[in-house]
PDB file of C-alpha atoms in Angstrom:
ATOM      1  CA  UNK A 116      30.944 -71.515 -92.738  1.00 45.00           C
ATOM      2  CA  UNK A 117      29.478 -70.710 -89.551  1.00 51.00           C
ATOM      3  CA  UNK A 118      25.907 -70.862 -89.292  1.00 56.00           C
ATOM      4  CA  UNK A 119      23.919 -67.758 -88.596  1.00 58.00           C
ATOM      5  CA  UNK A 120      20.653 -66.866 -87.234  1.00 66.00           C
ATOM      6  CA  UNK A 121      17.395 -66.023 -89.150  1.00 71.00           C
ATOM      7  CA  UNK A 122      17.894 -62.174 -90.275  1.00 70.00           C
ATOM      8  CA  UNK A 123      16.161 -59.848 -87.956  1.00 90.00           C
ATOM      9  CA  UNK A 124      15.986 -57.361 -90.776  1.00 92.00           C
ATOM     10  CA  UNK A 125      17.290 -57.617 -94.201  1.00 95.00           C
ATOM     11  CA  UNK A 126      17.969 -56.050 -97.564  1.00 96.00           C
ATOM     12  CA  UNK A 127      19.343 -57.504-100.460  1.00 96.00           C
ATOM     13  CA  UNK A 128      19.808 -55.649-104.457  1.00 97.00           C
ATOM     14  CA  UNK A 129      21.444 -56.528-107.484  1.00 96.00           C
ATOM     15  CA  UNK A 130      23.251 -53.395-108.908  1.00 96.00           C
ATOM     16  CA  UNK A 131      25.080 -52.882-112.362  1.00 94.00           C
ATOM     17  CA  UNK A 132      28.614 -53.050-112.107  1.00 94.00           C
ATOM     18  CA  UNK A 133      29.838 -49.835-112.812  1.00 94.00           C
ATOM     19  CA  UNK A 134      30.997 -46.727-110.399  1.00 95.00           C
ATOM     20  CA  UNK A 135      27.461 -45.767-110.676  1.00 96.00           C
ATOM     21  CA  UNK A 136      25.973 -48.766-109.285  1.00 96.00           C
ATOM     22  CA  UNK A 137      28.668 -48.924-106.736  1.00 96.00           C
ATOM     23  CA  UNK A 138      27.759 -45.438-105.566  1.00 97.00           C
ATOM     24  CA  UNK A 139      23.828 -46.843-105.718  1.00 97.00           C
ATOM     25  CA  UNK A 140      24.967 -49.457-103.015  1.00 97.00           C
ATOM     26  CA  UNK A 141      26.256 -47.191-100.782  1.00 97.00           C
ATOM     27  CA  UNK A 142      23.490 -44.874-100.481  1.00 97.00           C
ATOM     28  CA  UNK A 143      20.850 -47.166-100.432  1.00 97.00           C
ATOM     29  CA  UNK A 144      22.642 -49.083 -97.374  1.00 98.00           C
ATOM     30  CA  UNK A 145      23.029 -45.840 -95.695  1.00 97.00           C
ATOM     31  CA  UNK A 146      19.216 -45.109 -96.063  1.00 97.00           C
ATOM     32  CA  UNK A 147      17.853 -48.488 -94.980  1.00 97.00           C
ATOM     33  CA  UNK A 148      20.319 -48.436 -91.851  1.00 97.00           C
ATOM     34  CA  UNK A 149      18.678 -44.610 -91.419  1.00 97.00           C
ATOM     35  CA  UNK A 150      15.633 -46.567 -91.623  1.00 96.00           C
ATOM     36  CA  UNK A 151      16.252 -49.637 -89.283  1.00 94.00           C
ATOM     37  CA  UNK A 152      17.027 -46.661 -87.102  1.00 93.00           C
ATOM     38  CA  UNK A 153      20.635 -46.103 -87.159  1.00 95.00           C
ATOM     39  CA  UNK A 154      20.530 -42.135 -88.447  1.00 96.00           C
ATOM     40  CA  UNK A 155      23.282 -41.519 -90.966  1.00 95.00           C
ATOM     41  CA  UNK A 156      25.816 -39.434 -88.562  1.00 95.00           C
ATOM     42  CA  UNK A 157      26.070 -42.529 -86.525  1.00 95.00           C
ATOM     43  CA  UNK A 158      28.931 -44.747 -85.975  1.00 95.00           C
ATOM     44  CA  UNK A 159      27.533 -47.889 -87.270  1.00 96.00           C
ATOM     45  CA  UNK A 160      26.024 -46.018 -90.399  1.00 97.00           C
ATOM     46  CA  UNK A 161      29.162 -44.264 -90.825  1.00 97.00           C
ATOM     47  CA  UNK A 162      31.202 -47.614 -90.665  1.00 96.00           C
ATOM     48  CA  UNK A 163      28.831 -49.677 -92.599  1.00 97.00           C
ATOM     49  CA  UNK A 164      28.601 -47.124 -95.744  1.00 97.00           C
ATOM     50  CA  UNK A 165      32.096 -46.903 -95.619  1.00 96.00           C
ATOM     51  CA  UNK A 166      32.378 -50.633 -95.653  1.00 97.00           C
ATOM     52  CA  UNK A 167      30.084 -51.072 -98.277  1.00 97.00           C
ATOM     53  CA  UNK A 168      31.398 -48.423-100.556  1.00 96.00           C
ATOM     54  CA  UNK A 169      34.959 -50.167-100.356  1.00 95.00           C
ATOM     55  CA  UNK A 170      33.790 -53.760-101.134  1.00 95.00           C
ATOM     56  CA  UNK A 171      31.072 -52.363-103.801  1.00 96.00           C
ATOM     57  CA  UNK A 172      34.295 -50.614-105.487  1.00 93.00           C
ATOM     58  CA  UNK A 173      36.281 -53.826-105.112  1.00 92.00           C
ATOM     59  CA  UNK A 174      33.269 -55.581-107.010  1.00 93.00           C
ATOM     60  CA  UNK A 175      33.388 -53.359-109.873  1.00 93.00           C
ATOM     61  CA  UNK A 176      37.206 -53.004-110.217  1.00 90.00           C
ATOM     62  CA  UNK A 177      37.904 -55.854-109.737  1.00 84.00           C
ATOM     63  CA  UNK A 178      35.113 -58.588-109.770  1.00 82.00           C
ATOM     64  CA  UNK A 179      33.537 -57.361-113.141  1.00 81.00           C
ATOM     65  CA  UNK A 180      32.303 -59.470-115.999  1.00 83.00           C
ATOM     66  CA  UNK A 181      30.791 -57.805-118.670  1.00 84.00           C
ATOM     67  CA  UNK A 182      27.031 -57.863-118.827  1.00 83.00           C
ATOM     68  CA  UNK A 183      26.802 -59.321-114.802  1.00 89.00           C
ATOM     69  CA  UNK A 184      25.752 -57.598-111.861  1.00 93.00           C
ATOM     70  CA  UNK A 185      27.201 -57.427-108.504  1.00 94.00           C
ATOM     71  CA  UNK A 186      24.847 -58.104-105.206  1.00 96.00           C
ATOM     72  CA  UNK A 187      24.185 -56.532-101.900  1.00 97.00           C
ATOM     73  CA  UNK A 188      22.829 -57.923 -98.983  1.00 97.00           C
ATOM     74  CA  UNK A 189      22.885 -56.194 -95.686  1.00 97.00           C
ATOM     75  CA  UNK A 190      21.590 -58.609 -92.543  1.00 96.00           C
ATOM     76  CA  UNK A 191      21.203 -57.518 -88.823  1.00 95.00           C
ATOM     77  CA  UNK A 192      20.727 -60.683 -86.994  1.00 92.00           C
ATOM     78  CA  UNK A 193      21.378 -60.950 -82.915  1.00 89.00           C
ATOM     79  CA  UNK A 194      23.250 -57.279 -82.875  1.00 91.00           C
ATOM     80  CA  UNK A 195      25.584 -57.916 -85.630  1.00 95.00           C
ATOM     81  CA  UNK A 196      25.217 -56.297 -88.726  1.00 97.00           C
ATOM     82  CA  UNK A 197      26.369 -58.600 -91.858  1.00 97.00           C
ATOM     83  CA  UNK A 198      27.422 -57.100 -95.081  1.00 97.00           C
ATOM     84  CA  UNK A 199      27.577 -59.350 -98.360  1.00 97.00           C
ATOM     85  CA  UNK A 200      29.031 -58.030-101.652  1.00 96.00           C
ATOM     86  CA  UNK A 201      28.879 -61.070-104.140  1.00 94.00           C
ATOM     87  CA  UNK A 202      30.159 -60.696-107.878  1.00 91.00           C
ATOM     88  CA  UNK A 203      30.164 -63.389-110.737  1.00 87.00           C
ATOM     89  CA  UNK A 204      34.573 -63.550-110.867  1.00 78.00           C
ATOM     90  CA  UNK A 205      35.963 -66.366-109.169  1.00 74.00           C
ATOM     91  CA  UNK A 206      39.207 -66.732-110.231  1.00 73.00           C
ATOM     92  CA  UNK A 207      39.811 -62.766-108.866  1.00 68.00           C
ATOM     93  CA  UNK A 208      40.171 -63.592-105.185  1.00 65.00           C
ATOM     94  CA  UNK A 209      41.142 -60.913-102.676  1.00 65.00           C
ATOM     95  CA  UNK A 210      44.321 -61.692-100.575  1.00 62.00           C
ATOM     96  CA  UNK A 211      43.260 -63.328 -96.934  1.00 64.00           C
ATOM     97  CA  UNK A 212      45.274 -60.318 -95.462  1.00 63.00           C
ATOM     98  CA  UNK A 213      45.359 -56.986 -96.925  1.00 61.00           C
ATOM     99  CA  UNK A 214      48.516 -56.476 -98.324  1.00 60.00           C
ATOM    100  CA  UNK A 215      51.014 -53.560 -97.453  1.00 62.00           C
ATOM    101  CA  UNK A 216      50.611 -50.164 -99.741  1.00 64.00           C
ATOM    102  CA  UNK A 217      53.089 -47.747-100.866  1.00 62.00           C
ATOM    103  CA  UNK A 218      52.324 -44.844 -99.005  1.00 62.00           C
ATOM    104  CA  UNK A 219      52.421 -42.835-101.883  1.00 61.00           C
ATOM    105  CA  UNK A 220      50.209 -44.875-104.145  1.00 58.00           C
ATOM    106  CA  UNK A 221      46.593 -43.709-104.534  1.00 58.00           C
ATOM    107  CA  UNK A 222      44.696 -46.994-104.454  1.00 59.00           C
ATOM    108  CA  UNK A 223      45.221 -49.991-102.389  1.00 61.00           C
ATOM    109  CA  UNK A 224      43.591 -49.817 -99.132  1.00 70.00           C
ATOM    110  CA  UNK A 225      40.390 -50.759 -99.330  1.00 78.00           C
ATOM    111  CA  UNK A 226      40.688 -53.936 -97.707  1.00 83.00           C
ATOM    112  CA  UNK A 227      42.969 -52.353 -95.053  1.00 85.00           C
ATOM    113  CA  UNK A 228      39.644 -50.058 -94.366  1.00 88.00           C
ATOM    114  CA  UNK A 229      37.724 -52.790 -94.259  1.00 91.00           C
ATOM    115  CA  UNK A 230      40.081 -55.055 -91.647  1.00 89.00           C
ATOM    116  CA  UNK A 231      40.331 -52.007 -89.574  1.00 90.00           C
ATOM    117  CA  UNK A 232      36.432 -51.107 -89.288  1.00 94.00           C
ATOM    118  CA  UNK A 233      34.862 -54.546 -89.164  1.00 94.00           C
ATOM    119  CA  UNK A 234      34.946 -56.785 -86.540  1.00 95.00           C
ATOM    120  CA  UNK A 235      35.405 -59.996 -88.747  1.00 94.00           C
ATOM    121  CA  UNK A 236      35.450 -60.163 -92.459  1.00 93.00           C
ATOM    122  CA  UNK A 237      36.585 -62.900 -95.398  1.00 92.00           C
ATOM    123  CA  UNK A 238      35.860 -64.675 -98.609  1.00 91.00           C
ATOM    124  CA  UNK A 239      33.393 -67.096 -99.346  1.00 90.00           C
ATOM    125  CA  UNK A 240      32.918 -68.889-102.851  1.00 87.00           C
ATOM    126  CA  UNK A 241      29.114 -68.339-104.559  1.00 83.00           C
ATOM    127  CA  UNK A 242      27.081 -71.290-103.964  1.00 81.00           C
ATOM    128  CA  UNK A 243      24.938 -71.396-106.525  1.00 83.00           C
ATOM    129  CA  UNK A 244      26.780 -69.850-109.369  1.00 84.00           C
ATOM    130  CA  UNK A 245      30.286 -68.857-110.255  1.00 85.00           C
ATOM    131  CA  UNK A 246      31.708 -66.299-108.465  1.00 89.00           C
ATOM    132  CA  UNK A 247      32.960 -65.072-105.017  1.00 92.00           C
ATOM    133  CA  UNK A 248      31.188 -63.063-101.582  1.00 93.00           C
ATOM    134  CA  UNK A 249      33.445 -60.782 -99.970  1.00 94.00           C
ATOM    135  CA  UNK A 250      31.648 -60.077 -96.345  1.00 95.00           C
ATOM    136  CA  UNK A 251      32.089 -58.366 -93.313  1.00 96.00           C
ATOM    137  CA  UNK A 252      30.494 -57.708 -90.015  1.00 97.00           C
ATOM    138  CA  UNK A 253      30.229 -55.370 -87.352  1.00 96.00           C
ATOM    139  CA  UNK A 254      28.687 -55.894 -84.041  1.00 95.00           C
ATOM    140  CA  UNK A 255      26.464 -53.626 -81.711  1.00 90.00           C
ATOM    141  CA  UNK A 256      25.141 -53.141 -78.572  1.00 72.00           C
ATOM    142  CA  UNK A 257      21.592 -53.284 -78.277  1.00 56.00           C
ATOM    143  CA  UNK A 258      20.759 -49.094 -78.841  1.00 53.00           C
ATOM    144  CA  UNK A 259      22.778 -49.299 -82.065  1.00 44.00           C
ATOM    145  CA  UNK A 260      26.086 -48.018 -80.893  1.00 46.00           C
ATOM    146  CA  UNK A 261      29.275 -49.978 -81.915  1.00 47.00           C
ATOM    147  CA  UNK A 262      30.983 -51.431 -79.527  1.00 47.00           C
ATOM    148  CA  UNK A 263      34.235 -50.090 -80.537  1.00 44.00           C
ATOM    149  CA  UNK A 264      34.409 -48.115 -83.715  1.00 46.00           C
ATOM    150  CA  UNK A 265      35.007 -44.647 -84.242  1.00 45.00           C
ATOM    151  CA  UNK A 266      35.019 -43.557 -87.766  1.00 48.00           C
ATOM    152  CA  UNK A 267      34.934 -39.707 -88.456  1.00 45.00           C
ATOM    153  CA  UNK A 268      38.455 -38.133 -87.548  1.00 43.00           C
ATOM    154  CA  UNK A 269      38.405 -35.429 -85.199  1.00 44.00           C
ATOM    155  CA  UNK A 270      39.253 -32.183 -86.602  1.00 41.00           C
ATOM    156  CA  UNK A 271      42.778 -32.072 -84.955  1.00 41.00           C
ATOM    157  CA  UNK A 272      43.381 -35.329 -86.957  1.00 42.00           C
ATOM    158  CA  UNK A 273      43.652 -33.818 -90.314  1.00 40.00           C
ATOM    159  CA  UNK A 274      46.894 -33.769 -92.104  1.00 42.00           C
ATOM    160  CA  UNK A 275      47.368 -30.498 -93.961  1.00 42.00           C
ATOM    161  CA  UNK A 276      50.232 -31.694 -95.809  1.00 44.00           C
ATOM    162  CA  UNK A 277      47.420 -33.927 -97.815  1.00 42.00           C
ATOM    163  CA  UNK A 278      45.077 -31.311 -98.632  1.00 43.00           C
ATOM    164  CA  UNK A 279      43.252 -31.044 -95.601  1.00 42.00           C
ATOM    165  CA  UNK A 280      42.156 -34.952 -95.789  1.00 42.00           C
ATOM    166  CA  UNK A 281      42.564 -37.135 -92.885  1.00 40.00           C
ATOM    167  CA  UNK A 282      45.409 -39.421 -92.899  1.00 38.00           C
ATOM    168  CA  UNK A 283      45.090 -42.908 -92.039  1.00 38.00           C
ATOM    169  CA  UNK A 284      45.755 -45.074 -88.912  1.00 36.00           C
ATOM    170  CA  UNK A 285      45.833 -48.225 -88.518  1.00 35.00           C
ATOM    171  CA  UNK A 286      47.504 -47.921 -84.816  1.00 33.00           C
ATOM    172  CA  UNK A 287      43.636 -46.433 -83.671  1.00 33.00           C
ATOM    173  CA  UNK A 288      40.411 -47.005 -84.181  1.00 36.00           C
ATOM    174  CA  UNK A 289      39.893 -43.667 -86.269  1.00 37.00           C
ATOM    175  CA  UNK A 290      40.364 -44.928 -90.166  1.00 39.00           C
ATOM    176  CA  UNK A 291      39.160 -42.481 -92.842  1.00 40.00           C
ATOM    177  CA  UNK A 292      40.324 -41.659 -96.166  1.00 37.00           C
ATOM    178  CA  UNK A 293      38.551 -39.924 -99.032  1.00 40.00           C
ATOM    179  CA  UNK A 294      37.189 -42.186-101.731  1.00 37.00           C
TER     180      UNK A 294
END
């Protein structure tokens, strides 16, 4: 596992392993990024908020152990944001590469989004207790703009056949789906 330098900024919190806890994790990460100088509508904030939403939802859905919380840690070190979501279920590991999903399926695209939006992502064993940590990293320029990411689709990219929702395109850097 690569060594990371001491974070310049850090946000850490535990959340109940419920849909409400996942929503709160997403919102608090977005608020913290705004406090750190990455306003809500910037690509950095939107990208990390979406990654947090997907990883938190997966922790609730696939990593839930009754009576146990999940943990979120957001750090900034050397122009790299790292989001880590830790749950207590070690036996249920995400695949090393996101699986292909049926185009009609209503779920199963979370890790595809994370892989498309993050510069790097992975899974590591929890060091001090049973469980796992799913993490993603996003490299940013000094002024807070991501190097290669565009999150929100342009209005012309909306697919009317999907009720006005944007379509998912893994061939470009624009990826968005309702959650």
